[in-house]
Coordinates of C-alpha atoms in Angstrom, one line a residue:
M1 CA 194.2 65.0 108.3
E2 CA 192.8 67.7 110.9
L3 CA 193.2 68.4 115.2
N4 CA 190.1 67.1 116.1
R5 CA 189.3 67.3 120.1
V6 CA 190.7 63.9 121.7
Y7 CA 188.1 62.0 124.4
V8 CA 189.5 59.4 127.0
S9 CA 188.0 56.9 125.0
D10 CA 190.2 58.0 122.1
L11 CA 193.1 57.0 124.7
L12 CA 192.0 53.4 126.3
A13 CA 191.5 52.5 122.8
D14 CA 195.2 52.4 122.3
W15 CA 196.8 53.7 125.6
K16 CA 199.4 51.6 125.3
K17 CA 200.3 53.9 122.6
F18 CA 199.6 57.1 124.6
Q19 CA 201.8 56.1 126.8
Q20 CA 204.8 55.8 124.7
T21 CA 204.1 59.7 123.1
Q22 CA 206.7 61.9 123.7
L23 CA 207.6 66.0 124.7
L24 CA 208.1 67.8 121.2
F25 CA 209.4 70.5 122.9
P26 CA 210.5 71.5 126.8
F27 CA 206.9 72.0 128.1
Y28 CA 207.6 69.7 131.1
T29 CA 210.6 67.9 132.7
S30 CA 209.4 64.9 131.9
H31 CA 207.6 62.9 129.3
S32 CA 205.7 61.2 131.7
Q33 CA 204.4 64.5 133.9
A34 CA 203.5 66.2 130.0
R35 CA 201.6 62.6 129.6
T36 CA 199.5 63.1 133.1
A37 CA 198.8 66.9 132.2
F38 CA 197.5 66.1 129.1
L39 CA 195.0 63.7 130.1
A40 CA 193.6 66.1 131.9
A41 CA 193.7 68.3 129.6
V42 CA 191.5 66.2 127.5
K43 CA 189.1 65.7 130.7
C44 CA 188.7 69.3 130.6
G45 CA 188.3 69.5 127.0
K46 CA 191.5 71.1 125.6
G47 CA 192.8 67.9 124.7
Y48 CA 193.5 68.3 120.4
W49 CA 194.9 65.2 117.8
V50 CA 196.0 64.6 114.5
Q51 CA 196.2 60.9 113.2
C52 CA 198.2 61.1 110.2
N53 CA 198.7 57.4 108.8
T54 CA 199.5 56.0 112.1
H55 CA 201.3 59.0 113.6
W56 CA 199.9 61.2 116.3
L57 CA 200.5 64.6 117.4
L58 CA 198.7 65.3 120.7
V59 CA 198.2 69.3 121.5
T60 CA 196.9 71.0 124.3
K61 CA 195.8 73.8 122.9
N62 CA 193.5 77.2 124.1
D63 CA 191.7 79.2 121.3
Q64 CA 192.3 82.6 121.5
A65 CA 190.6 85.1 119.4
D66 CA 192.4 83.8 116.3
S67 CA 195.3 82.4 117.3
W68 CA 196.1 79.5 119.4
E69 CA 197.9 79.1 122.6
I70 CA 199.8 75.7 122.7
S71 CA 200.3 74.2 126.0
N72 CA 201.7 70.5 125.6
L73 CA 203.0 68.9 122.7
L74 CA 203.1 65.1 122.6
I75 CA 204.8 63.0 119.8
S76 CA 204.4 59.2 118.4
T77 CA 207.8 57.4 118.9
D78 CA 208.2 56.8 115.6
F79 CA 206.8 60.9 113.9
G80 CA 210.1 62.9 113.2
W81 CA 209.8 66.0 115.5
Q82 CA 210.5 68.5 112.6
K83 CA 207.7 66.9 110.3
A84 CA 205.4 66.9 113.6
F85 CA 206.0 70.7 114.0
L86 CA 205.3 71.4 110.2
L87 CA 202.2 69.2 111.0
L88 CA 200.9 71.7 113.7
E89 CA 201.5 74.9 112.0
T90 CA 199.7 73.3 108.9
A91 CA 196.4 72.4 111.0
A92 CA 196.8 76.0 112.3
R93 CA 196.4 77.1 108.9
Q94 CA 193.7 74.4 107.7
K95 CA 191.4 76.5 110.5
F96 CA 192.9 80.1 109.2
K97 CA 194.5 80.8 112.7
R98 CA 196.2 84.4 112.7
S99 CA 198.9 83.1 115.2
L100 CA 200.2 80.2 116.5
R101 CA 201.7 81.0 120.4
L102 CA 204.2 78.2 122.4
I103 CA 204.4 78.2 126.3
F104 CA 208.0 77.0 126.8
E105 CA 211.5 77.8 128.4
A106 CA 213.8 77.6 125.1
N107 CA 217.5 76.5 125.3
L108 CA 220.1 78.9 123.7
I109 CA 219.8 76.3 120.3
L110 CA 216.5 75.6 120.5
R111 CA 215.6 79.4 120.5
Q112 CA 217.9 79.5 117.5
W113 CA 216.1 76.9 115.7
L114 CA 212.5 78.9 116.2
T115 CA 214.0 81.9 115.1
A116 CA 215.1 80.5 112.2
Q117 CA 211.3 79.3 111.6
G118 CA 209.8 82.5 112.1
Y119 CA 208.8 82.6 116.0
Q120 CA 209.7 86.3 117.7
L121 CA 210.0 86.1 121.6
K122 CA 207.0 88.1 123.3
A123 CA 206.4 89.0 127.1
G124 CA 207.8 84.9 127.6
V125 CA 205.9 83.2 124.9
W126 CA 206.7 82.6 121.1
Q127 CA 204.9 83.4 118.5
K128 CA 204.4 83.5 115.2
D129 CA 202.0 85.1 112.9
L130 CA 200.9 83.1 110.0
V131 CA 201.1 84.1 106.4
Y132 CA 198.1 83.1 103.7
H133 CA 198.7 82.6 99.9
T134 CA 195.0 80.8 99.5
G135 CA 193.6 79.2 96.5
L136 CA 190.0 78.5 96.3
V137 CA 189.0 75.5 93.7
L138 CA 185.0 75.4 92.7
G139 CA 183.9 71.6 91.4
G140 CA 180.9 71.4 89.1
G141 CA 177.6 70.3 89.8
G142 CA 174.5 72.1 87.9
A143 CA 172.0 73.8 90.6
R144 CA 174.5 72.1 93.5
G145 CA 176.0 74.6 92.8
A146 CA 174.1 76.9 95.6
Y147 CA 176.0 75.1 98.5
Q148 CA 179.5 76.8 97.1
I149 CA 177.5 80.4 97.9
G150 CA 177.2 79.4 101.4
V151 CA 180.8 78.2 101.3
W152 CA 181.7 82.2 100.4
K153 CA 179.8 83.8 102.9
A154 CA 181.3 81.6 106.0
L155 CA 184.4 82.5 104.4
L156 CA 183.9 86.2 104.0
E157 CA 183.0 86.4 107.4
K158 CA 186.6 85.0 108.4
E159 CA 187.9 87.7 105.8
I160 CA 189.7 84.7 103.9
T161 CA 190.6 86.6 100.5
F162 CA 192.4 84.2 97.4
E163 CA 195.2 84.7 95.7
V164 CA 193.5 82.1 93.0
V165 CA 190.5 80.7 91.5
V166 CA 190.0 77.5 89.8
G167 CA 186.9 76.5 88.7
T168 CA 184.6 73.7 86.2
S169 CA 180.7 74.6 84.9
V170 CA 178.9 75.7 87.6
G171 CA 182.1 76.2 90.2
G172 CA 183.3 78.5 87.3
L173 CA 180.5 80.7 87.0
N174 CA 180.2 80.5 91.2
G175 CA 183.8 82.2 90.7
A176 CA 183.2 84.6 88.7
L177 CA 180.1 86.2 91.0
I178 CA 183.1 85.4 94.1
V179 CA 186.6 86.8 92.0
Q180 CA 183.7 89.6 91.0
G181 CA 183.6 90.6 95.0
D182 CA 180.0 90.8 95.2
Y183 CA 178.2 88.6 97.5
E184 CA 174.9 90.2 97.6
Q185 CA 174.7 90.0 93.9
A186 CA 175.4 85.9 94.2
L187 CA 173.3 85.9 96.7
T188 CA 170.2 87.8 94.9
L189 CA 171.1 85.1 91.5
W190 CA 170.9 81.8 93.5
Q191 CA 167.4 83.1 95.4
E192 CA 166.1 84.0 92.3
I193 CA 167.0 81.4 89.9
E194 CA 164.8 78.4 88.1
T195 CA 165.5 76.3 85.2
N196 CA 163.9 78.5 82.7
K197 CA 165.8 81.5 83.8
V198 CA 169.0 79.5 83.3
L199 CA 167.9 77.2 80.1
D200 CA 166.1 78.0 77.4
I201 CA 163.1 75.3 78.2
T202 CA 159.5 75.9 79.6
F203 CA 157.4 73.7 82.2
K204 CA 154.2 72.7 82.1
E205 CA 152.8 75.6 85.3
V206 CA 152.0 73.8 88.2
E207 CA 150.9 74.9 91.9
E208 CA 153.2 72.9 93.9
L209 CA 156.5 71.1 92.2
D210 CA 155.6 67.3 94.2
F211 CA 156.5 63.8 92.3
S212 CA 154.2 63.3 89.5
A213 CA 155.5 67.3 88.7
Q214 CA 159.0 67.1 88.6
V215 CA 158.9 63.4 86.9
D216 CA 156.7 65.4 84.3
Q217 CA 159.9 68.1 84.2
L218 CA 162.5 66.1 83.9
R219 CA 160.7 63.9 81.1
T220 CA 160.3 67.6 79.1
F221 CA 164.3 68.9 80.1
I222 CA 164.9 65.2 78.5
R223 CA 162.6 64.8 75.1
T224 CA 163.6 68.9 74.5
S225 CA 167.7 68.0 75.0
L226 CA 167.2 65.6 72.8
Q227 CA 164.8 66.8 69.9
Q228 CA 167.3 69.5 70.1
R229 CA 170.8 68.3 70.4
G230 CA 171.1 70.1 73.6
I231 CA 168.5 72.8 75.0
S232 CA 170.1 76.3 74.1
S233 CA 171.6 78.1 77.4
K234 CA 170.6 81.8 75.9
P235 CA 169.1 82.7 79.1
L236 CA 171.8 81.4 81.3
R237 CA 174.2 84.2 78.8
R238 CA 171.5 87.1 80.0
L239 CA 171.8 86.3 83.9
L240 CA 175.2 86.4 83.1
E241 CA 175.5 89.6 81.1
E242 CA 172.9 91.6 83.8
R243 CA 175.0 90.2 86.6
L244 CA 178.7 90.0 85.3
D245 CA 181.4 92.9 85.3
P246 CA 184.0 92.1 82.8
T247 CA 185.9 94.6 83.8
K248 CA 186.3 93.3 87.3
L249 CA 187.2 90.2 86.2
Q250 CA 190.0 91.6 84.4
T251 CA 191.9 92.8 87.6
G252 CA 190.8 90.3 90.0
C253 CA 192.7 87.6 91.8
P254 CA 193.7 85.0 88.8
F255 CA 190.8 83.2 87.7
Y256 CA 190.8 80.3 85.1
V257 CA 188.2 78.2 84.6
V258 CA 188.1 74.8 82.6
T259 CA 186.5 73.9 79.1
T260 CA 186.5 70.8 77.2
K261 CA 187.6 71.0 72.9
V262 CA 185.1 68.6 70.8
P263 CA 185.1 66.2 69.3
A264 CA 189.4 66.1 70.5
F265 CA 187.5 66.1 73.8
Q266 CA 191.1 67.9 75.2
E267 CA 190.9 69.9 78.1
V268 CA 191.4 73.9 78.1
V269 CA 192.3 75.6 80.9
V270 CA 191.2 79.2 80.3
A271 CA 192.7 82.4 82.3
I272 CA 189.5 84.4 82.2
N273 CA 191.6 87.6 83.2
Q274 CA 193.8 87.2 80.4
C275 CA 190.0 87.6 78.0
S276 CA 189.0 90.1 76.0
K277 CA 185.6 91.6 77.7
A278 CA 184.2 90.5 74.5
E279 CA 185.4 86.7 75.7
I280 CA 185.0 86.0 79.0
I281 CA 181.1 85.5 79.1
D282 CA 181.8 82.8 76.1
W283 CA 184.3 80.7 78.2
L284 CA 182.4 80.5 81.3
L285 CA 179.4 79.1 79.1
A286 CA 181.8 76.9 77.2
S287 CA 182.9 75.9 80.7
A288 CA 179.2 74.5 81.9
S289 CA 177.9 73.8 78.7
F290 CA 177.2 70.0 79.9
F291 CA 176.4 68.4 76.4
P292 CA 174.2 66.1 75.2
M293 CA 171.5 68.5 78.1
M294 CA 173.2 71.6 77.2
A295 CA 173.8 73.0 74.1
M296 CA 177.9 73.3 73.0
T297 CA 179.2 76.6 72.6
K298 CA 181.0 77.4 69.6
I299 CA 183.8 79.7 70.4
T300 CA 185.9 80.6 67.3
D301 CA 185.2 78.2 65.1
E302 CA 185.4 75.8 67.6
F303 CA 183.3 74.0 70.0
Y304 CA 183.2 72.6 73.7
V305 CA 181.6 71.5 75.9
D306 CA 181.3 71.0 80.0
G307 CA 185.0 70.8 81.8
G308 CA 183.8 68.4 84.1
Y309 CA 184.1 65.6 81.1
R310 CA 188.0 66.2 81.9
N311 CA 188.3 67.8 85.3
N312 CA 185.9 68.6 87.2
L313 CA 187.4 69.2 90.7
P314 CA 190.2 71.1 88.8
V315 CA 192.9 71.2 91.9
D316 CA 195.4 70.2 89.7
V317 CA 195.3 73.5 87.8
A318 CA 195.5 75.4 91.9
L319 CA 198.6 73.7 92.6
Q320 CA 200.5 75.7 89.9
K321 CA 200.4 78.3 92.0
P322 CA 202.7 79.1 95.1
I323 CA 199.6 78.1 97.7
T324 CA 200.0 77.3 101.1
E325 CA 196.0 76.3 101.6
L326 CA 193.9 74.8 99.7
I327 CA 190.6 75.4 100.3
V328 CA 188.0 73.0 97.5
V329 CA 184.4 73.2 97.4
D330 CA 182.9 69.9 95.9
V331 CA 179.7 69.8 95.6
H332 CA 179.2 66.0 93.6
G333 CA 179.2 67.2 89.5
P334 CA 179.1 64.0 87.6
G335 CA 182.6 64.0 85.8
L336 CA 186.7 63.1 85.9
D337 CA 188.1 63.9 89.5
K338 CA 191.9 63.6 89.0
R339 CA 194.0 62.6 92.0
Y340 CA 196.5 64.8 93.1
R341 CA 198.6 65.2 95.5
L342 CA 199.2 67.8 98.5
S343 CA 203.2 68.5 99.5
A344 CA 203.6 68.5 103.5
E345 CA 203.1 72.3 103.2
V346 CA 200.1 72.5 101.8
A347 CA 196.9 72.9 104.5
E348 CA 193.7 71.8 102.8
L349 CA 190.2 72.9 103.8
K350 CA 188.2 70.1 101.9
L351 CA 184.0 70.7 102.0
A352 CA 181.9 67.6 100.2
T353 CA 178.3 67.4 102.4
P354 CA 177.3 64.4 102.8
W355 CA 173.8 65.4 102.3
S356 CA 172.5 65.1 99.1
L357 CA 171.6 68.7 96.7
G358 CA 169.6 67.3 94.7
D359 CA 169.2 67.0 90.6
L360 CA 171.7 68.7 88.5
F361 CA 169.4 70.4 86.1
L362 CA 166.2 71.5 88.1
F363 CA 167.4 74.7 89.6
Q364 CA 164.7 75.6 92.4
S365 CA 164.7 78.8 93.9
D366 CA 164.1 76.6 97.5
R367 CA 166.3 74.2 97.2
S368 CA 169.2 76.6 96.5
A369 CA 168.5 78.7 99.3
E370 CA 169.0 75.5 101.7
N371 CA 171.9 74.3 99.6
I372 CA 173.3 77.9 100.3
E373 CA 172.5 77.0 104.1
L374 CA 173.8 73.8 104.6
G375 CA 176.9 74.5 102.4
Y376 CA 177.3 77.8 105.5
L377 CA 176.9 75.6 108.2
E378 CA 179.5 73.0 106.8
T379 CA 181.8 75.9 106.6
K380 CA 181.4 77.1 110.1
R381 CA 181.7 73.4 111.6
A382 CA 184.7 73.2 109.3
L383 CA 186.5 76.2 110.9
G384 CA 185.7 74.7 114.1
E385 CA 183.1 77.0 114.7
L386 CA 180.5 74.5 115.0
Q387 CA 180.0 70.7 116.4
G388 CA 178.3 67.8 114.7
Y389 CA 178.9 65.0 112.6
R390 CA 175.9 66.0 110.0
Y391 CA 174.3 68.4 111.7
F392 CA 175.0 71.8 113.1
F393 CA 175.2 72.8 116.7
N394 CA 177.2 75.8 119.0
R395 CA 180.2 74.8 120.3
Q396 CA 178.8 75.4 124.2
A397 CA 175.9 72.5 122.9
D398 CA 176.6 69.0 126.5
F399 CA 176.3 66.2 124.6
E400 CA 178.9 64.2 127.4
T401 CA 176.4 65.1 130.0
L402 CA 173.7 63.8 128.0
T403 CA 175.6 60.8 127.5
K404 CA 176.6 60.1 131.3
D405 CA 172.8 59.7 131.9
F406 CA 172.3 57.4 129.8
L407 CA 175.2 55.0 130.4
R408 CA 173.9 55.4 134.2
Y409 CA 170.0 54.4 132.8
L410 CA 171.7 51.5 131.0
K411 CA 173.0 50.0 133.6
T412 CA 169.7 49.3 134.6
E413 CA 168.8 47.7 131.6
I414 CA 172.0 46.0 130.6
P415 CA 175.4 45.2 131.1
V416 CA 177.9 47.1 128.5
D417 CA 181.7 47.0 128.4
L418 CA 181.7 50.6 127.6
N419 CA 186.0 49.6 127.1
G420 CA 184.5 47.2 124.0
L421 CA 181.8 49.8 122.5
Y422 CA 184.5 52.1 120.7
P423 CA 185.4 49.6 117.8
E424 CA 181.4 48.0 117.7
L425 CA 180.6 52.5 117.3
K426 CA 183.1 52.7 114.3
K427 CA 182.0 49.8 113.0
F428 CA 178.7 50.9 112.8
F429 CA 178.4 54.5 111.9
R430 CA 181.9 53.8 109.7
R431 CA 183.4 56.5 111.5
S432 CA 185.1 57.3 114.9
V433 CA 183.0 57.5 116.9
P434 CA 184.1 58.4 120.9
V435 CA 181.8 57.3 123.6
E436 CA 181.9 60.1 125.4
M437 CA 179.8 61.4 122.0
L438 CA 177.5 58.7 121.9
S439 CA 175.1 60.6 122.7
L440 CA 175.1 62.8 120.0
A441 CA 175.8 60.3 117.0
F442 CA 172.2 58.5 118.3
L443 CA 170.7 61.5 117.9
E444 CA 171.7 62.1 114.8
F445 CA 171.0 58.6 113.3
F446 CA 167.1 59.5 114.2
A447 CA 167.5 62.6 113.1
Y448 CA 168.4 61.7 109.6
W449 CA 166.0 58.8 109.4
V450 CA 163.1 60.6 110.3
K451 CA 164.5 63.3 108.2
V452 CA 165.1 66.6 110.3
S453 CA 166.0 69.3 108.0
P454 CA 169.7 70.2 108.6
A455 CA 169.7 73.4 107.5
R456 CA 169.5 75.4 110.6
V457 CA 172.0 75.3 114.4
F458 CA 170.5 73.5 116.6
E459 CA 170.3 73.5 121.1
P460 CA 170.0 69.8 122.1
S461 CA 167.0 69.9 123.8
E462 CA 165.2 71.4 120.5
F463 CA 167.0 68.9 118.8
I464 CA 165.4 65.9 121.0
E465 CA 161.7 67.4 120.8
T466 CA 162.1 67.7 116.8
I467 CA 163.4 64.1 116.7
L468 CA 160.1 62.9 119.0
Q469 CA 157.7 65.5 117.3
Q470 CA 158.0 63.7 113.8
F471 CA 158.8 60.5 114.5
E472 CA 155.0 60.6 116.0
L473 CA 154.5 62.3 111.3
P474 CA 154.0 60.7 108.6
N475 CA 156.9 60.1 106.9
R476 CA 157.2 62.9 104.4
L477 CA 160.0 64.2 102.2
N478 CA 161.1 67.9 101.7
P479 CA 158.4 68.8 98.4
N480 CA 161.8 70.6 97.5
F481 CA 163.7 67.1 97.3
S482 CA 164.5 65.7 93.4
V483 CA 163.1 63.3 91.8
Q484 CA 166.0 60.4 93.2
E485 CA 166.0 61.3 96.3
Q486 CA 162.0 60.3 96.3
I487 CA 162.9 57.3 94.6
E488 CA 166.3 56.7 97.0
D489 CA 163.7 57.4 100.3
F490 CA 161.1 55.5 99.1
I491 CA 163.0 52.0 98.9
E492 CA 165.1 53.3 102.6
N493 CA 162.0 53.1 104.2
H494 CA 160.3 49.5 102.3
N495 CA 164.0 48.4 103.4
V496 CA 162.6 45.8 106.3
F497 CA 165.9 44.4 106.7
S498 CA 167.6 48.7 107.3
D499 CA 169.2 49.8 110.4
Y500 CA 166.5 51.9 111.1
Y501 CA 164.0 49.3 110.8
R502 CA 165.9 47.3 113.4
V503 CA 166.5 49.6 115.7
L504 CA 162.8 50.3 115.7
Q505 CA 161.8 46.2 116.0
L506 CA 163.8 46.3 119.2
Y507 CA 162.5 49.3 120.4
Q508 CA 158.9 48.4 120.3
R509 CA 159.7 44.5 121.7
Q510 CA 158.4 44.5 125.1
G511 CA 161.1 44.0 127.9
N512 CA 164.3 43.8 128.7
L513 CA 166.7 43.7 125.2
K514 CA 169.7 41.7 126.8
S515 CA 169.4 39.2 125.1
F516 CA 169.4 40.6 122.0
Y517 CA 172.6 42.9 122.7
R518 CA 175.2 40.4 122.0
R519 CA 174.3 40.1 118.2
W520 CA 172.8 43.6 117.8
P521 CA 175.1 46.0 120.2
I522 CA 174.8 49.1 118.9
P523 CA 170.9 48.8 117.3
T524 CA 170.2 47.2 121.0
L525 CA 171.5 50.7 122.2
L526 CA 170.2 53.1 119.9
A527 CA 166.6 51.1 121.0
L528 CA 167.3 51.6 124.5
F529 CA 168.6 55.8 124.1
F530 CA 165.6 56.1 122.2
R531 CA 163.2 54.6 125.1
Y532 CA 165.5 57.1 127.5
I533 CA 164.3 60.3 125.7
R534 CA 161.0 59.2 125.2
A535 CA 160.8 59.0 128.8
E536 CA 158.9 62.4 130.4
E537 CA 161.8 63.5 132.7
V538 CA 164.6 63.2 130.1
T539 CA 163.2 65.8 127.2
A540 CA 162.4 68.0 130.7
D541 CA 165.5 68.0 132.5
F542 CA 168.0 68.3 129.7

């Protein structure tokens, strides 16, 4: 649940429902006038919506620094107005806005209600300054944890602070760095990290860590862990002793890690602030001891293993505290993710990348740097500062114009029912794609298949040029990619039934594609779109 920009095609897909929406507050004199005004705002890029189950909350807003200025609110007829208003505030807190500003004239009863909700009338505008009590949850995931440091960088830029931090495994180690408050220390650690600096294992020196070298390292890793009943984490202990300040951890914000006691296989939640200085690193290691690959941690005659076995994403621990916002960073580690339910008053910002973050146990500084950048950019996008589905573009990047130009070109090739295109796009991409942003979804489709790295912000014309260049190159993976990623890539690239191969076959066909459109509508449009962007005048003008 979050506030997203709405497009005309979104409303047309359920026009009857839009026509039944009603004013939440007296921004206009009638419901029909408000709907007309909202439609105009949508065309200007100022219309947004929140979809909550079957309900709609439609919002016209202007972003002003760290506030939202609201000039229209419409809700579904079956949506309670108080719940809808709470949803608006939750959406603002999800983006960490400082205040909400509502522009309308209120009668006496509404004035009293707004005042009771914390709004003040200032120069004809009802304003509420939002108060934050934020919790941070960091999941386990081994070497993938570098992503969480990138998330932290983006949160620091927004000056977001935490009233509680909870982590499991690598999330606990990163949580310690965050509570300590030294970003540069954390960045340096992850930029320099290698597997032999975390675990007591020696790999054969190789000039380039290609596929065969990675397979060899994994074999060594597994063989050593089986022989030793878990590889010693003494190098990690030394690393933590060098980088962590126990005094800062004791005096920082409340900080909890999750570990698992064996043989009872019992979840143990440890309040790091309340531990003695001598115990702090023991408990951090206990949370991250992924047995049998890593040795168990012994603390006062008890043995502990990775907290992910019982609670890899410990949201439930954070929810025991009086928080109003929750930032959850999931790096897809193995283990048990407990189900949880948020109250309507808690705003959740969940960050879980659709991209692979690499192997769990092979720490590589280059891959860590890429994952840090990915975490940073995905957080910026989640906070509304960038756009894109899988890739990243400035908010000013204009994909609507490119889409309009392509649709004009399309009329000369095949007849397309734009009203029927919306559900077909949703079915193909497995998410809602407004027709106006068709060009963005199509470009990202090709970029993914020709392996354009996502870890940067693109200009649209630069993105097109990169796609076309890589389309002509041999299909090679980044050498930092893991063994699993390379195996999956091999299978994917040799699957003649994949979407990409179907699009490629259509693209390479001579002549008109009209006969294929009815059977494969979106692959056919993708093939025509690729023909379009390869035209010399298109790349030159865009």
